[in-house]
Amino acid sequence: MTQQIPPQTNISQLAALLHKQVQTAGGISFADFMAQALYHPQYGYYIAPRDRIGKSGDFFTSSSVNRIFGHLVARQLAQMAELLTAETFQIVEQGGGEGHLALDILEALAEESPELYARSTYTLVEVSPDNCQRQRHNLNAHVGKVTWCAENDWSITSGCFVSNELVDAFPVHVVEKHSGVVQEVFVVSHEGSFAEEVRESTNPRLTEHFAWLGCGPVEGNRAEVNLVAPDWMRQVGQRIEQGFVLTIDYGYPAEELYAPHRRAGTLMCYHRHQADDNPYESVGEKDITTHVDFTALRKAGSEAGLETLWFGEQYRFLLGLGFFEELLRLEAAASDENEARALRLTLKNLIVPEAGMGETFKMLIQGKNVGTPELLCNRAIGSIPFV
Ligand SMILES: C[S@@+](CC[C@H](N)C(=O)[O-])C[C@H]1O[C@@H](n2cnc3c(N)ncnc32)[C@H](O)[C@@H]1O
């Protein structure tokens, strides 16, 4: 059955290429469509030069909101470094965007823990040449400290692997459950526009994934399956001898992600700070993203020796690491009440649950060969003096 979607008015070069491909193949999986829309070697959203992050781009990330985010992450990294015995503390960040988080972490280490800064290395793993260039520019002050390497080329003897909003950018399969059977959404061409066809799935990995996860969509619902994410997490685990993995992203545990009320999945597109759910319009000019399945990440991680040490909402992580104390310090340093109010309004985005990034955003901290340390972010909210 072909599902009509609104006709596409803005046919980019990438859309034209994809139309040809879809017609020749008689349809491609949504995962293949999304992979090209985001990562086509010439026209993909993350590959072609454009402003993506921040006011002049399509969306904000926590690290682009304010440097306090990276500074608090750095505080957690500094404690992790104390828990490790090796001289060199290796930080590897994958999918660093324009390098905001790297910059804020390095700045905070240089200011608050200069001894640790001196014995740290920072490696960026980035698939987009445009973002690599932006990272080099933004990290100019730390030249010599930062290096870049390919996805299969890094390893950590002792250190921490970090990602912020990487996993939500991995291509996903879209499925629907009908008559008890998981079917897959294919993208086809219909009267010059992209359309969707729900087909019997020919990919055994989809049903294998749900069996492995022990959870899946209920009858009649649409959902996404991120097959890249668990493979990626296993590889991350295998590349670490001793250390931590900090994964920051929006998402839910599997039971919540595949809950019956979530009838249409979580796929969203972002263009110039407008959200919509039509990935077939303005192909290559907008971000396509889905919520992350943290159960799958935890399960895959544990298969590679990564034990979950902490999992929770971003607001709890930030409060534990001193968000309020830092806010008070910055407010006291503001030149007037207007500046202090503007600061409060900006920073509020990082912790408020509903409209902001506080609750849907989660932090997953895993460890390999590090025991079960009490992490700084775990500080009880009740023990914060002015809450
Ligand atoms: C939403 S952005 C992340 C933003 C950034 N971490 C921040 O804090 O602002 C996703 C990033 O992941 C990169 N990316 C996607 N897949 C990747 C992969 N397999 N390896 C490395 N980078 C990847 C994209 O090019 C982009 O830089």
XYZ file of C-alpha atoms and ligand atoms in Angstrom:
414
model
C 0.000 0.000 0.000
C 1.454 3.387 -1.008
C 0.942 6.147 1.568
C 0.585 9.602 0.051
C 2.523 12.379 1.654
C 2.298 16.088 0.737
C 3.873 16.780 -2.711
C 7.428 18.070 -2.439
C 7.855 21.591 -3.718
C 11.544 22.106 -3.125
C 13.467 19.592 -5.244
C 17.150 19.813 -4.353
C 19.961 18.137 -6.293
C 20.055 15.487 -3.585
C 16.302 14.898 -3.898
C 16.690 14.499 -7.675
C 19.490 11.939 -7.154
C 17.437 10.060 -4.611
C 14.380 10.029 -6.896
C 16.482 8.342 -9.583
C 17.850 5.839 -7.120
C 14.433 5.050 -5.679
C 12.953 4.579 -9.175
C 15.811 2.319 -10.332
C 15.641 0.157 -7.203
C 11.835 0.154 -7.028
C 12.075 1.605 -3.525
C 14.703 1.854 -0.785
C 14.433 1.370 2.963
C 13.874 4.501 5.022
C 17.275 3.844 6.639
C 18.982 4.071 3.223
C 17.018 7.236 2.429
C 17.981 8.857 5.761
C 21.634 7.831 5.394
C 21.835 9.664 2.074
C 19.755 12.658 3.176
C 22.201 13.219 6.041
C 25.509 11.802 4.792
C 25.534 11.739 0.966
C 29.245 12.405 0.230
C 28.462 15.638 -1.639
C 24.991 16.909 -0.750
C 24.162 15.271 2.610
C 22.812 17.565 5.330
C 25.865 17.014 7.556
C 28.343 16.995 4.675
C 27.566 20.061 2.496
C 28.764 23.335 4.049
C 25.988 25.122 5.981
C 25.246 26.527 9.423
C 23.508 23.748 11.327
C 23.972 24.512 15.026
C 23.056 27.690 16.912
C 21.056 30.815 16.085
C 22.051 30.973 12.413
C 21.496 27.220 11.964
C 18.659 24.758 12.410
C 18.842 23.669 16.068
C 20.582 24.300 19.383
C 22.522 21.665 21.273
C 23.280 21.898 25.009
C 26.879 22.788 24.284
C 25.789 25.599 21.966
C 23.455 27.080 24.612
C 26.157 28.086 27.096
C 29.694 27.117 28.062
C 28.479 26.103 31.542
C 27.377 22.767 30.022
C 30.877 21.808 28.878
C 32.369 23.167 32.096
C 30.183 20.866 34.202
C 30.933 17.889 31.922
C 34.630 18.703 32.416
C 34.160 18.563 36.184
C 32.839 15.007 35.839
C 35.735 14.120 33.514
C 38.224 15.482 36.044
C 36.842 13.147 38.710
C 37.016 10.239 36.248
C 40.668 11.077 35.566
C 41.364 10.867 39.330
C 39.820 7.391 39.396
C 42.210 6.153 36.703
C 45.844 5.403 37.348
C 47.534 6.013 33.978
C 49.541 9.192 33.476
C 47.813 10.228 30.229
C 44.066 10.900 30.305
C 42.667 10.313 26.814
C 39.423 12.047 25.851
C 37.834 10.939 22.581
C 34.741 12.753 21.346
C 32.713 11.479 18.393
C 30.305 13.716 16.465
C 31.565 16.929 18.008
C 29.607 19.227 15.651
C 31.382 22.579 15.527
C 33.598 21.755 18.504
C 31.701 23.708 21.186
C 31.780 20.916 23.741
C 35.465 20.190 23.104
C 36.301 23.871 23.488
C 34.369 24.254 26.740
C 35.805 21.052 28.214
C 39.384 22.023 27.335
C 38.869 25.581 28.580
C 37.466 24.310 31.891
C 40.299 21.811 32.357
C 42.885 24.493 31.597
C 41.251 26.870 34.127
C 40.208 24.489 36.905
C 42.664 21.575 36.602
C 45.791 22.775 34.729
C 47.759 19.695 35.796
C 45.108 17.439 34.254
C 44.917 19.625 31.136
C 48.649 19.140 30.675
C 48.412 15.345 30.793
C 45.211 15.045 28.693
C 44.842 14.357 24.999
C 41.673 15.228 23.044
C 40.762 13.323 19.869
C 37.823 14.222 17.655
C 36.126 11.622 15.463
C 33.991 13.405 12.898
C 32.430 12.233 9.651
C 31.714 15.697 8.194
C 34.625 17.527 6.522
C 32.673 20.783 6.971
C 32.386 20.201 10.722
C 36.073 19.188 10.925
C 36.958 22.548 9.425
C 34.681 24.371 11.897
C 36.186 22.369 14.778
C 39.745 23.296 13.699
C 38.755 26.951 13.575
C 36.957 26.956 16.947
C 39.696 24.961 18.691
C 42.529 27.119 17.482
C 43.463 28.046 21.067
C 44.203 24.359 21.795
C 46.291 23.598 18.742
C 48.651 20.711 19.485
C 46.316 19.349 22.159
C 43.575 18.259 19.745
C 43.886 15.647 17.006
C 41.391 14.157 14.555
C 41.024 10.556 13.529
C 38.741 8.195 11.607
C 35.973 6.198 13.257
C 37.967 2.960 13.168
C 41.286 4.430 14.216
C 40.936 5.465 17.837
C 41.470 3.521 21.034
C 41.575 4.442 24.710
C 44.093 2.862 27.073
C 42.850 5.027 29.908
C 40.331 7.834 29.578
C 36.815 8.788 28.553
C 34.786 8.553 25.357
C 32.199 11.340 24.955
C 29.337 12.010 22.549
C 26.574 14.592 22.593
C 23.655 14.148 20.198
C 25.537 11.707 17.974
C 23.339 8.617 18.279
C 20.130 10.497 17.394
C 21.768 11.328 14.044
C 22.344 7.676 13.053
C 20.069 6.458 10.223
C 17.096 4.396 11.408
C 14.753 1.823 9.912
C 11.078 2.714 10.225
C 8.713 -0.137 10.986
C 4.995 -0.688 11.567
C 3.380 -3.645 13.242
C 0.372 -5.087 11.442
C -1.359 -8.435 12.112
C 1.376 -9.242 14.594
C 4.130 -8.851 11.991
C 6.836 -6.189 11.907
C 6.787 -4.545 8.462
C 9.219 -2.015 7.087
C 8.656 1.422 5.546
C 10.200 1.833 2.099
C 10.556 5.101 0.215
C 9.184 4.972 -3.336
C 8.591 7.487 -6.082
C 4.960 8.298 -6.859
C 3.946 10.859 -9.507
C 7.206 12.751 -9.104
C 7.070 12.844 -5.306
C 8.475 10.591 -2.613
C 5.909 8.308 -1.037
C 6.001 5.538 1.543
C 5.189 1.881 1.108
C 4.875 -0.453 4.065
C 6.317 -3.795 2.959
C 7.007 -7.168 4.383
C 10.491 -6.818 5.785
C 13.312 -8.633 4.052
C 15.790 -7.618 6.767
C 16.042 -10.356 9.437
C 18.013 -7.987 11.680
C 14.844 -6.049 12.498
C 13.015 -8.941 14.156
C 16.306 -10.194 15.642
C 16.783 -6.746 17.184
C 13.394 -6.777 18.913
C 13.961 -10.339 20.142
C 17.369 -9.282 21.546
C 15.883 -6.164 23.124
C 12.887 -8.000 24.598
C 10.624 -5.127 23.585
C 9.080 -3.673 20.436
C 6.187 -1.730 18.907
C 2.603 -2.749 19.646
C -0.004 -3.608 16.990
C -0.810 -0.694 14.670
C 2.067 1.500 15.834
C 4.927 2.964 13.844
C 8.399 3.029 15.387
C 12.051 3.463 14.508
C 14.853 0.931 14.885
C 18.388 2.250 15.204
C 20.458 -0.810 14.229
C 23.656 1.257 14.020
C 23.516 2.286 17.695
C 24.081 -1.113 19.410
C 26.828 -2.063 16.899
C 28.482 1.302 17.540
C 28.267 0.873 21.319
C 29.842 -2.606 21.152
C 32.707 -1.174 19.092
C 33.185 1.694 21.532
C 33.416 -0.841 24.360
C 35.929 -2.946 22.466
C 38.170 0.067 21.819
C 38.492 0.936 25.510
C 40.913 -0.849 27.841
C 40.070 1.093 30.980
C 37.767 4.074 31.211
C 34.356 5.641 30.892
C 31.776 6.284 28.174
C 29.552 9.353 28.486
C 26.625 9.357 26.045
C 24.399 12.432 26.045
C 21.246 12.460 23.937
C 17.480 12.706 23.993
C 15.657 9.436 24.347
C 14.074 6.877 26.603
C 14.468 3.338 27.883
C 12.948 0.865 25.364
C 9.647 0.320 27.243
C 9.008 4.051 27.101
C 10.206 4.455 23.509
C 7.925 1.671 22.302
C 5.064 2.477 24.716
C 1.575 1.995 23.173
C 0.771 5.733 23.346
C 3.715 6.598 21.063
C 1.738 5.645 17.958
C 3.824 7.381 15.277
C 7.394 6.999 16.578
C 9.709 9.890 17.342
C 11.147 10.945 13.967
C 11.534 14.713 13.660
C 13.161 17.136 11.240
C 14.681 20.522 12.062
C 15.125 23.410 9.671
C 15.823 26.975 10.804
C 14.503 26.158 14.284
C 11.190 24.848 12.950
C 10.327 21.242 13.741
C 8.291 19.045 11.384
C 7.796 15.361 10.668
C 8.232 15.335 6.858
C 11.713 14.090 5.867
C 10.775 14.159 2.161
C 10.582 17.943 1.872
C 13.798 20.014 1.511
C 15.921 16.851 1.433
C 19.505 17.612 2.473
C 18.525 20.949 3.960
C 17.150 19.753 7.249
C 18.225 17.519 10.052
C 16.398 14.218 10.496
C 16.571 12.720 13.949
C 14.977 10.169 16.264
C 14.974 9.559 20.001
C 17.597 7.180 21.311
C 16.865 3.761 22.796
C 18.989 3.810 25.953
C 18.085 0.212 26.846
C 19.707 -0.952 23.595
C 22.830 1.136 24.332
C 23.141 -0.253 27.867
C 22.571 -3.837 26.757
C 25.028 -3.631 23.836
C 27.576 -1.880 26.076
C 27.416 -4.615 28.696
C 28.151 -7.186 25.955
C 31.432 -5.325 25.398
C 32.373 -4.988 29.065
C 30.772 -1.582 29.669
C 28.799 -1.520 32.905
C 26.221 1.207 33.497
C 27.425 3.439 36.332
C 24.842 6.203 36.051
C 21.778 6.861 33.910
C 19.469 9.796 34.360
C 18.059 13.065 33.148
C 20.336 15.897 32.090
C 18.961 18.180 34.828
C 19.979 15.713 37.554
C 23.456 15.336 36.057
C 23.967 19.111 35.841
C 22.560 19.843 39.300
C 24.782 17.160 40.802
C 27.835 18.746 39.238
C 27.111 22.219 40.590
C 24.761 23.898 38.094
C 23.125 26.130 40.719
C 26.397 27.108 42.380
C 27.779 27.997 38.933
C 24.641 29.961 38.026
C 24.956 31.996 41.245
C 28.631 32.672 40.513
C 27.872 33.838 36.956
C 24.934 35.947 38.144
C 27.126 37.650 40.724
C 29.622 38.461 37.971
C 26.921 39.922 35.648
C 27.241 43.651 35.094
C 23.559 44.432 35.759
C 20.157 42.830 36.404
C 19.336 42.684 32.671
C 22.438 40.613 31.999
C 21.676 38.398 35.006
C 18.082 37.829 33.795
C 19.251 37.007 30.264
C 21.699 34.500 31.738
C 18.988 32.870 33.862
C 16.667 32.576 30.853
C 19.381 30.993 28.709
C 20.587 28.555 31.333
C 17.063 27.534 32.268
C 16.861 25.746 28.863
C 19.446 23.246 30.044
C 17.440 22.052 33.032
C 13.698 22.705 32.610
C 11.866 19.444 32.004
C 9.080 20.133 29.488
C 10.035 22.828 26.980
C 13.775 22.649 27.647
C 16.493 20.037 27.536
C 16.294 18.953 31.183
C 14.302 15.760 31.073
C 14.116 14.234 27.585
C 17.892 14.629 27.437
C 19.649 11.844 29.280
C 23.167 11.035 30.351
C 24.396 7.471 30.224
C 27.705 6.820 31.961
C 29.301 3.422 31.515
C 32.635 2.152 32.792
C 35.060 -0.596 31.810
C 37.548 -1.969 34.337
C 36.872 0.923 36.689
C 34.839 -0.789 39.426
C 31.705 0.980 40.670
C 32.845 4.429 41.798
C 30.536 7.042 43.340
C 30.360 9.658 40.589
C 30.225 13.381 41.282
C 27.048 13.774 39.200
C 25.304 11.449 41.651
C 25.281 14.104 44.394
C 21.783 14.020 45.917
C 19.722 17.035 44.874
C 18.546 17.410 48.495
C 22.138 18.083 49.576
C 22.440 21.147 47.317
C 22.375 24.021 49.847
C 19.825 26.346 48.207
C 17.307 24.017 46.563
C 23.695 16.795 16.104
S 25.373 16.935 15.698
C 26.182 16.888 17.272
C 26.413 18.213 17.893
C 27.553 18.362 18.846
N 27.949 17.167 19.536
C 27.275 19.469 19.842
O 27.413 19.247 21.049
O 26.953 20.588 19.420
C 25.813 15.330 15.104
C 27.273 15.253 14.754
O 27.642 13.894 14.560
C 28.419 13.788 13.366
N 28.345 12.371 12.963
C 27.290 11.671 12.539
N 27.612 10.380 12.327
C 28.912 10.256 12.646
C 29.835 9.176 12.676
N 29.466 7.936 12.334
N 31.107 9.417 13.073
C 31.484 10.662 13.437
N 30.665 11.728 13.441
C 29.394 11.533 13.067
C 27.796 14.822 12.469
O 28.604 15.168 11.379
C 27.650 15.967 13.472
O 28.854 16.635 13.672
